[in-house]
Coordinates of N, CA and C in Angstrom, one line a residue:
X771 N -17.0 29.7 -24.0 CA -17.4 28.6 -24.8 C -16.3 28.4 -25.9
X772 N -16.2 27.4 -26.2 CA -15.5 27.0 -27.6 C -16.0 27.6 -28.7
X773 N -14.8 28.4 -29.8 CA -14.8 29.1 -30.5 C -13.6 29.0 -31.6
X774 N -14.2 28.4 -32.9 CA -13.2 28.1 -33.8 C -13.7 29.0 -35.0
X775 N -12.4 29.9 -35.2 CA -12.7 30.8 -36.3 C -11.2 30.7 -37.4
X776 N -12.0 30.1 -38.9 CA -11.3 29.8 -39.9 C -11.0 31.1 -40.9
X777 N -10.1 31.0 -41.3 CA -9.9 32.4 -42.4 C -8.7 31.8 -43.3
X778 N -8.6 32.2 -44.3 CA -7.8 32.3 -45.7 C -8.0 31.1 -46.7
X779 N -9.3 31.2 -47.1 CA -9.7 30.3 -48.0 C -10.0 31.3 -49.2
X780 N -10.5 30.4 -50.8 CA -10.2 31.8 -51.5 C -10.5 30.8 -52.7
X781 N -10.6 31.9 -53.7 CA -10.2 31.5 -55.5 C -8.9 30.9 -55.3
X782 N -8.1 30.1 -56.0 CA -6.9 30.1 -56.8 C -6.8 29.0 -58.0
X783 N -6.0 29.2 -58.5 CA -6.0 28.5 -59.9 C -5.5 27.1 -59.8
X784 N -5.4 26.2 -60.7 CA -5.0 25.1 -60.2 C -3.6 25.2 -60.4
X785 N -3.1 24.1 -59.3 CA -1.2 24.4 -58.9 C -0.7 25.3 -58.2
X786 N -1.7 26.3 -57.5 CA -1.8 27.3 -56.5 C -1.8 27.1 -55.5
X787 N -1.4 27.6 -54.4 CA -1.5 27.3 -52.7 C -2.1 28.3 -52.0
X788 N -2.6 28.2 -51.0 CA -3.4 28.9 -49.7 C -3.2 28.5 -48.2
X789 N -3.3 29.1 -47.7 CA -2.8 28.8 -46.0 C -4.2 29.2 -45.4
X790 N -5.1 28.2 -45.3 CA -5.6 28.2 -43.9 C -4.9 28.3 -42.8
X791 N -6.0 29.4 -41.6 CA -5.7 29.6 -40.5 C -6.9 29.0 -39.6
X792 N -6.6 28.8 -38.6 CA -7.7 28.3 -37.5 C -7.4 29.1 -35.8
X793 N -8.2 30.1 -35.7 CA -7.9 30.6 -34.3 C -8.8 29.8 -33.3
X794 N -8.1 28.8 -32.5 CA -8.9 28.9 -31.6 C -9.2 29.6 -29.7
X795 N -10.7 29.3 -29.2 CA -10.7 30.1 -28.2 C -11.8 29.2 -27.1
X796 N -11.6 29.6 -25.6 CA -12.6 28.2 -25.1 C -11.6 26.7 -24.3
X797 N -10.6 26.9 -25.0 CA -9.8 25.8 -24.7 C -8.8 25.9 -24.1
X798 N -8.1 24.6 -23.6 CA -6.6 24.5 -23.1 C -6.2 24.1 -24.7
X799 N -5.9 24.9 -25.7 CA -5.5 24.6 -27.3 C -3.9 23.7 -27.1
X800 N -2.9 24.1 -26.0 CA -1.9 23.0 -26.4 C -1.9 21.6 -25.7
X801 N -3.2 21.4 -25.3 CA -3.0 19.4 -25.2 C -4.0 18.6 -26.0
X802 N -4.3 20.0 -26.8 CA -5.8 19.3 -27.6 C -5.4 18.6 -29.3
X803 N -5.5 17.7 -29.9 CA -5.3 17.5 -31.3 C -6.4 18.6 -31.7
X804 N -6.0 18.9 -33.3 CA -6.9 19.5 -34.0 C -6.8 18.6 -35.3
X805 N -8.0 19.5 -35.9 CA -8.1 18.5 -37.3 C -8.6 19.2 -38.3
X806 N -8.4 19.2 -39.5 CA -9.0 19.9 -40.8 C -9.8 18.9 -41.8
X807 N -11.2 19.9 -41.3 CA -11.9 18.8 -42.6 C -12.3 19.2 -43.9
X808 N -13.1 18.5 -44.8 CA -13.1 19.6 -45.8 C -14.5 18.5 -45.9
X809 N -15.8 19.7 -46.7 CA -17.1 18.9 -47.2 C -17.0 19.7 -49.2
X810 N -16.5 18.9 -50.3 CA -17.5 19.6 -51.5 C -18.6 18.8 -51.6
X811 N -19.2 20.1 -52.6 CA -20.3 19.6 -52.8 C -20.8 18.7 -52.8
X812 N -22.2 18.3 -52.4 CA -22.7 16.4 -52.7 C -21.9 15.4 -52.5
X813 N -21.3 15.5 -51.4 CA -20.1 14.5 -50.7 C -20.0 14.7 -49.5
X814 N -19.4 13.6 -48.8 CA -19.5 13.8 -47.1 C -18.3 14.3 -46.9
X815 N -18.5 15.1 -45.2 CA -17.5 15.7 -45.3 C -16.2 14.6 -44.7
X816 N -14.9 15.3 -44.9 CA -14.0 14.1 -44.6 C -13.2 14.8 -44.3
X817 N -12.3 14.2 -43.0 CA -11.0 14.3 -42.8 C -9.9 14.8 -43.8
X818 N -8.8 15.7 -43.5 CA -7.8 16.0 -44.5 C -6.6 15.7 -43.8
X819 N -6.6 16.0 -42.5 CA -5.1 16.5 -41.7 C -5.6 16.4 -40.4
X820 N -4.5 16.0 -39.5 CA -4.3 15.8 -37.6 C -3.3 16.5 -37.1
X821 N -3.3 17.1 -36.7 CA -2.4 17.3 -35.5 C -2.2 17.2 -33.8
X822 N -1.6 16.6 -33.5 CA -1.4 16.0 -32.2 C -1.1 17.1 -31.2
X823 N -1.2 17.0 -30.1 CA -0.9 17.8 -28.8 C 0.7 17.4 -28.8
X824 N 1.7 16.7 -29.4 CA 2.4 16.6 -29.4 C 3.1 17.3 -30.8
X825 N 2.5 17.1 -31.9 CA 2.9 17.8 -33.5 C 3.3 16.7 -34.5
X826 N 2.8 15.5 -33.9 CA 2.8 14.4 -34.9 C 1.3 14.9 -35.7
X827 N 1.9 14.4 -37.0 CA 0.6 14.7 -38.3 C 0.4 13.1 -39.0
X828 N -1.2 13.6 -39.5 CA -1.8 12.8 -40.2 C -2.5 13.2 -41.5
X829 N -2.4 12.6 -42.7 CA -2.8 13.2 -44.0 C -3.8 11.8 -44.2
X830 N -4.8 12.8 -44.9 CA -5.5 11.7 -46.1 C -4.8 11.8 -47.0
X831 N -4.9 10.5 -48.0 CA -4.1 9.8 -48.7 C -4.8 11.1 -49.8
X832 N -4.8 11.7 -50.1 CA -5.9 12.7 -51.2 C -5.2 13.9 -51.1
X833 N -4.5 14.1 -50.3 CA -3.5 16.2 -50.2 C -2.2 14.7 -49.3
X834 N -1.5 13.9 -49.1 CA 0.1 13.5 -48.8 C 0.7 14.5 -49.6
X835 N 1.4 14.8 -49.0 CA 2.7 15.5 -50.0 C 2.7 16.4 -50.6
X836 N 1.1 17.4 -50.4 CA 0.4 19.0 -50.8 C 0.6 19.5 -49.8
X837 N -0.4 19.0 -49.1 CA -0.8 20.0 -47.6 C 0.5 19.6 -46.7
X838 N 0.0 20.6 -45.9 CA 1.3 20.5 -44.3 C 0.1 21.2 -43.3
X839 N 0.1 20.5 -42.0 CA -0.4 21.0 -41.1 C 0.3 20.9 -39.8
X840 N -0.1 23.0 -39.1 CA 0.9 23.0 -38.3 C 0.4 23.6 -37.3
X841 N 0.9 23.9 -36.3 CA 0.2 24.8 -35.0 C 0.8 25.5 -34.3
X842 N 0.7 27.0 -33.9 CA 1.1 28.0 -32.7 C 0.3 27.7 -31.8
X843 N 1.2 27.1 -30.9 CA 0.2 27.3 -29.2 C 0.6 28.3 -28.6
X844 N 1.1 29.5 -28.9 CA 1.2 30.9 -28.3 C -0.1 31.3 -29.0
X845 N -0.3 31.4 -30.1 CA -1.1 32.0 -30.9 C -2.7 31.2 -31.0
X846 N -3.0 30.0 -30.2 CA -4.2 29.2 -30.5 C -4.5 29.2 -31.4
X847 N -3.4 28.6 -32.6 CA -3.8 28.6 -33.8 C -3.2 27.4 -34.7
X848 N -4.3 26.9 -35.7 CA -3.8 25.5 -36.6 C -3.9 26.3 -37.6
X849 N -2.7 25.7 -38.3 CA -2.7 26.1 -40.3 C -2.8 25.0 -40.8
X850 N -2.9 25.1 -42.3 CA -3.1 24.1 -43.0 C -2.3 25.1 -44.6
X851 N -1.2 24.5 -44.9 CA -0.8 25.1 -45.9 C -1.1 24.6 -47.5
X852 N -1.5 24.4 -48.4 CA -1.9 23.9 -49.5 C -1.5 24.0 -50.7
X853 N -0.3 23.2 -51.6 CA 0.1 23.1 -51.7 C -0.5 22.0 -53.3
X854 N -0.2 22.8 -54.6 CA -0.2 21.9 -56.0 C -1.6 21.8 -55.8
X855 N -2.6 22.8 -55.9 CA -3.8 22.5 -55.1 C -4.7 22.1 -56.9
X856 N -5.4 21.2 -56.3 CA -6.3 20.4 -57.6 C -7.8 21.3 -57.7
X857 N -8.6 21.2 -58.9 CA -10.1 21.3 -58.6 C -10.5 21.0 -57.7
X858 N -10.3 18.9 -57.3 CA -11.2 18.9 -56.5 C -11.2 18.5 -55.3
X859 N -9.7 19.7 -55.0 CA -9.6 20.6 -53.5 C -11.0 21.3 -53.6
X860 N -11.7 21.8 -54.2 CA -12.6 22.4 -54.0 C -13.4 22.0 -53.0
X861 N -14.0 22.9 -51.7 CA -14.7 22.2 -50.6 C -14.8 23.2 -49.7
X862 N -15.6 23.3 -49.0 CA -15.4 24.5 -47.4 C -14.8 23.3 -46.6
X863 N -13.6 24.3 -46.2 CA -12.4 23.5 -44.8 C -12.8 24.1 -43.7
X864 N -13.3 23.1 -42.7 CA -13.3 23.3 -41.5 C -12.7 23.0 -40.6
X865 N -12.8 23.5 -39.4 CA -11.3 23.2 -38.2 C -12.2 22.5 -37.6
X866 N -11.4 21.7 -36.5 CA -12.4 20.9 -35.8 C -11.6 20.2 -34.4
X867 N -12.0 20.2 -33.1 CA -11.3 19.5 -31.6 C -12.4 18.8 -31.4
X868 N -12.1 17.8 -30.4 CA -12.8 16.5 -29.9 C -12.6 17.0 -28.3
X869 N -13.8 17.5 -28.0 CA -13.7 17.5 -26.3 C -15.2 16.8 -25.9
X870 N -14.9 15.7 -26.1 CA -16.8 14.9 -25.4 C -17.4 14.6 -26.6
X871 N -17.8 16.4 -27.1 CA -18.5 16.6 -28.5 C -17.5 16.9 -29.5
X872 N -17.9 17.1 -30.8 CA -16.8 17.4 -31.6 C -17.4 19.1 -31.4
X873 N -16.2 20.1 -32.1 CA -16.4 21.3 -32.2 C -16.4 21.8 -33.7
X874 N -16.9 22.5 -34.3 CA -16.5 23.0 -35.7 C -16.7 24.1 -35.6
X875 N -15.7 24.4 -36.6 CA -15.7 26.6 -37.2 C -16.9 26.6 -38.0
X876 N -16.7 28.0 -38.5 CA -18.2 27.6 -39.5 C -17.7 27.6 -40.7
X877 N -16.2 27.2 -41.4 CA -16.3 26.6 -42.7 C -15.5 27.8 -43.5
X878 N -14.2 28.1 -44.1 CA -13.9 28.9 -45.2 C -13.7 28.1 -46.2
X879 N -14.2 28.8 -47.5 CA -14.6 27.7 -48.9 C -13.1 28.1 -49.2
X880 N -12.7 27.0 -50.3 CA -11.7 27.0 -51.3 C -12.2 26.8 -52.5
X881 N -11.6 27.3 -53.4 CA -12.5 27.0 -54.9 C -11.0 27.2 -55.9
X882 N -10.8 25.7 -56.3 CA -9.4 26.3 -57.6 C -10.3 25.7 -58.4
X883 N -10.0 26.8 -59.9 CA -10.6 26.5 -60.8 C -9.9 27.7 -62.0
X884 N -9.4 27.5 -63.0 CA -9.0 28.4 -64.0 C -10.1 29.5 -64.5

């Protein structure tokens, strides 16, 4: 079955960076896009980042020019690098593929805050 497991979310301060990871498992991972979403608190969750089966990227206008998102298809794996990171980066990021249904990880929080 499809199996998305997220890791390296964390404290950091603001102006700090973190590298999400996303293992995935279940899949043909190199013709599939992936995507990074983030939910904080009392807000819906939203889009951050795309990556293509080809390695074309898409940013929400909210992390342009912070984040970078990238992928090992030897490794079934999406990053998400983070970059000048704000408060309210704060949110659990989750990984997510579109096969019919959507698929999600179960969510590593970020929290920058001094």
């Amino acid at each position: 079955q499809v199996q998305l497991v997220e890791s390296g979310g964390g404290l950091v301060q603001p102006g700090g960076s973190l590298r999400l990871s996303c293992a995935a498992s279940g899949i043909i991972f190199s013709i599939k896009n992936m995507d990074w979403y983030r939910q904080a608190p009392g807000k819906q969750r939203e889009l951050v980042a795309t990556i293509t089966s080809s390695g074309n990227t898409n940013y929400a206008d909210s992390v342009k020019g912070r984040f970078s998102i990238s992928r090992d298809n030897a490794k079934n794996t999406v990053y998400l690098q983070m970059n000048s990171l704000k408060p309210e980066d704060t949110a659990v990021y989750y990984c997510s593929v579109f096969l019919s249904v959507r698929y999600w990880g179960q969510g590593t929080q970020v929290t920058v805050s001094s």
